[in-house]
mmCIF file of C-alpha atoms in Angstrom:
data_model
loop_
_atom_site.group_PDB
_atom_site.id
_atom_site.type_symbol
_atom_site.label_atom_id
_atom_site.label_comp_id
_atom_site.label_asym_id
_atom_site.label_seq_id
_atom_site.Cartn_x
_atom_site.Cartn_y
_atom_site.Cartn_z
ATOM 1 C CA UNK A 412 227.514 -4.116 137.052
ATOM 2 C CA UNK A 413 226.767 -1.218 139.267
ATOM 3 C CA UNK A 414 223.378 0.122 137.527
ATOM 4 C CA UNK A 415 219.949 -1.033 135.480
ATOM 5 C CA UNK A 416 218.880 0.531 132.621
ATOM 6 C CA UNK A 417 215.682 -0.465 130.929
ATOM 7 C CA UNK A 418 212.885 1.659 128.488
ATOM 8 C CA UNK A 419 209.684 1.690 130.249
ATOM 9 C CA UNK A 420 208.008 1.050 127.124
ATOM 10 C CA UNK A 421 209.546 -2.438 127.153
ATOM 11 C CA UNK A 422 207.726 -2.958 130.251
ATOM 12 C CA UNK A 423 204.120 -4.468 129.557
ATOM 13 C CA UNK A 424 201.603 -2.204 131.588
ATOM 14 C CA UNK A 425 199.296 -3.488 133.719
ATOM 15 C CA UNK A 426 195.623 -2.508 133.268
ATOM 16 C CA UNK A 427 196.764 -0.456 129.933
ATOM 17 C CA UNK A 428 198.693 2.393 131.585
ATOM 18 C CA UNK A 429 200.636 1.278 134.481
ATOM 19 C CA UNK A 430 204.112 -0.112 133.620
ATOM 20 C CA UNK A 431 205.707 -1.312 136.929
ATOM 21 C CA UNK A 432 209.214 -0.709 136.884
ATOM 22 C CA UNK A 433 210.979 -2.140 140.468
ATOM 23 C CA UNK A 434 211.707 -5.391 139.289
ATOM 24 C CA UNK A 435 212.940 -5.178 135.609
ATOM 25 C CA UNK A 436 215.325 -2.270 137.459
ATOM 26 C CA UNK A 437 216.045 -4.655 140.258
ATOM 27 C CA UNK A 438 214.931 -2.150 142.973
ATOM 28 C CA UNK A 439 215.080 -3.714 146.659
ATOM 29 C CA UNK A 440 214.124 -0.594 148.526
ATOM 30 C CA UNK A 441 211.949 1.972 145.557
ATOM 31 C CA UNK A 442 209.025 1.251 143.660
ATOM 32 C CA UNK A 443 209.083 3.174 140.506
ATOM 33 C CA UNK A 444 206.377 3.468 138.155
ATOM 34 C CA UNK A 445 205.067 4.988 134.285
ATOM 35 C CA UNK A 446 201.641 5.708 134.208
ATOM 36 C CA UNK A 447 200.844 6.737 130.794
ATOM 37 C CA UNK A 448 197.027 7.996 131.108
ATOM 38 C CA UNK A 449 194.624 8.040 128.279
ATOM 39 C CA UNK A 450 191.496 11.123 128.350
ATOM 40 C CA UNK A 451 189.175 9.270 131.355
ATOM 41 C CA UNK A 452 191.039 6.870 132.855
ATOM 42 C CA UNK A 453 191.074 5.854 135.950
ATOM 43 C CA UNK A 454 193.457 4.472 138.474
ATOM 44 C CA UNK A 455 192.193 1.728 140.959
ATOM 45 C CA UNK A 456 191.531 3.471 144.362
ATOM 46 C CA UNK A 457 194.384 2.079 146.875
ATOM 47 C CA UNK A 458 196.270 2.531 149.982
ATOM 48 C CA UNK A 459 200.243 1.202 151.106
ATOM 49 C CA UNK A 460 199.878 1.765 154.660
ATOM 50 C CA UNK A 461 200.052 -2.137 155.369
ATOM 51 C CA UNK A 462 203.727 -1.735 153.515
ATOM 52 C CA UNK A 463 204.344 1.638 155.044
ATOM 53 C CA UNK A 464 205.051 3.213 151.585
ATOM 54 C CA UNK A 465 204.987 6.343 151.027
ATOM 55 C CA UNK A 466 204.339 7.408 147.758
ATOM 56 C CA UNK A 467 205.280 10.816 145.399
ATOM 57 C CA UNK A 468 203.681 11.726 142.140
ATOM 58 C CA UNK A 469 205.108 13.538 139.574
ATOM 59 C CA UNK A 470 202.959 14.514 136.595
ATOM 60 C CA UNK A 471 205.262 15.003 133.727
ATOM 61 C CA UNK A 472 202.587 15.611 131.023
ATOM 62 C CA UNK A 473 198.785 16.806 130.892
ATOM 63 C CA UNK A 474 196.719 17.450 133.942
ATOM 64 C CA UNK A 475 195.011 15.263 136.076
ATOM 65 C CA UNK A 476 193.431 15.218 139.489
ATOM 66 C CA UNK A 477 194.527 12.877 142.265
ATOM 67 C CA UNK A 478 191.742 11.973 144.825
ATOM 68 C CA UNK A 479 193.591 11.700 148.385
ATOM 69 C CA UNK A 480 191.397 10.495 151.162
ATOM 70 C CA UNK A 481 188.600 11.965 149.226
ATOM 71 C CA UNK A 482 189.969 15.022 148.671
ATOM 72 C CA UNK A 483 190.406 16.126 144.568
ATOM 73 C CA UNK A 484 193.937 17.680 144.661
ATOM 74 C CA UNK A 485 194.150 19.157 140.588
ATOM 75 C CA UNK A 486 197.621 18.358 139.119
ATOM 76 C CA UNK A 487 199.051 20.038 136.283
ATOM 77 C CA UNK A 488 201.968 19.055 133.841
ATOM 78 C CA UNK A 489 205.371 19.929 136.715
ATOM 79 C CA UNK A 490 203.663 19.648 140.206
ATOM 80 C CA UNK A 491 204.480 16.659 142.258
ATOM 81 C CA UNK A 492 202.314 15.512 145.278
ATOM 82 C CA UNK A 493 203.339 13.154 147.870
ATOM 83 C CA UNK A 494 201.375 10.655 149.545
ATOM 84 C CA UNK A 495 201.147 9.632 153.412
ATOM 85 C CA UNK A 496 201.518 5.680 153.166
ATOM 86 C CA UNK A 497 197.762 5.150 154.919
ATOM 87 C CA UNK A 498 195.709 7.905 152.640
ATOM 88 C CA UNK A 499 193.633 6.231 149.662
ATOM 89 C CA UNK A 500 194.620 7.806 146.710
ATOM 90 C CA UNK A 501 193.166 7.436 143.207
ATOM 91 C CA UNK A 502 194.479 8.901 139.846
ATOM 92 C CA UNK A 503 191.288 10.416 137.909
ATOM 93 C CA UNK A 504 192.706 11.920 134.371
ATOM 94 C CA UNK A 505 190.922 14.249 132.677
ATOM 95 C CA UNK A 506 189.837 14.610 129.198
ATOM 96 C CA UNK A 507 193.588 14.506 127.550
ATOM 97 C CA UNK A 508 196.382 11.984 127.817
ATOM 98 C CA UNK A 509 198.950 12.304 130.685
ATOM 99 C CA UNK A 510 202.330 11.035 131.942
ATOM 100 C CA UNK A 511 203.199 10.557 135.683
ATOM 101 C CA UNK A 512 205.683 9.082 137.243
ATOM 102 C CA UNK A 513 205.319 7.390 140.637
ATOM 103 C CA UNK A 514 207.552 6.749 143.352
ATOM 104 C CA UNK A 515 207.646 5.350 146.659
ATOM 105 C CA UNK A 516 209.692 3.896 149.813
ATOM 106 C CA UNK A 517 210.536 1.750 151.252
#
């Protein structure tokens, strides 16, 4: 078979938001992931530069701020922001739930 297809919500997240997507998909080069954000939650502060992965962020619903390297970059519902492999980044959402999706190479 020449795809994957699989409903992120049969994915079990990871620290009750994140659901990790590359290997039920069977990615070997893209990480794709479904952050579904509750009102305060907070991402762990993290970099991928020891993987070289550079990273986009799409927020698909709500608003959110992403800190990169420190720096609060305000996200609304539409805007994608992508991600040097060696910045920290940290997903801080704000006081209504939000959707993002996250991808990143290689």
């Amino acid at each position: 078979m020449s795809y994957t297809r699989i409903n992120y919500e049969d994915v079990d997240p990871i620290g009750d938001a994140m659901h990790f997507m590359r290997d039920p998909l069977e990615c070997s080069n893209l990480g794709v992931t479904i952050v579904e954000c509750e009102p305060g939650w907070t991402g762990k502060e993290h970099n991928h530069g020891s993987k070289g992965h550079e990273e986009v962020y799409v927020l698909v619903e709500g608003a959110a701020t992403v800190d990169v390297d420190g720096e609060p970059v305000e996200l609304e519902a539409g805007d994608a922001l992508r991600i040097d492999p060696d910045a920290r980044r940290q997903i801080r959402n704000g006081d209504r739930e939000s959707l993002f999706v996250l991808v990143g190479a290689p």
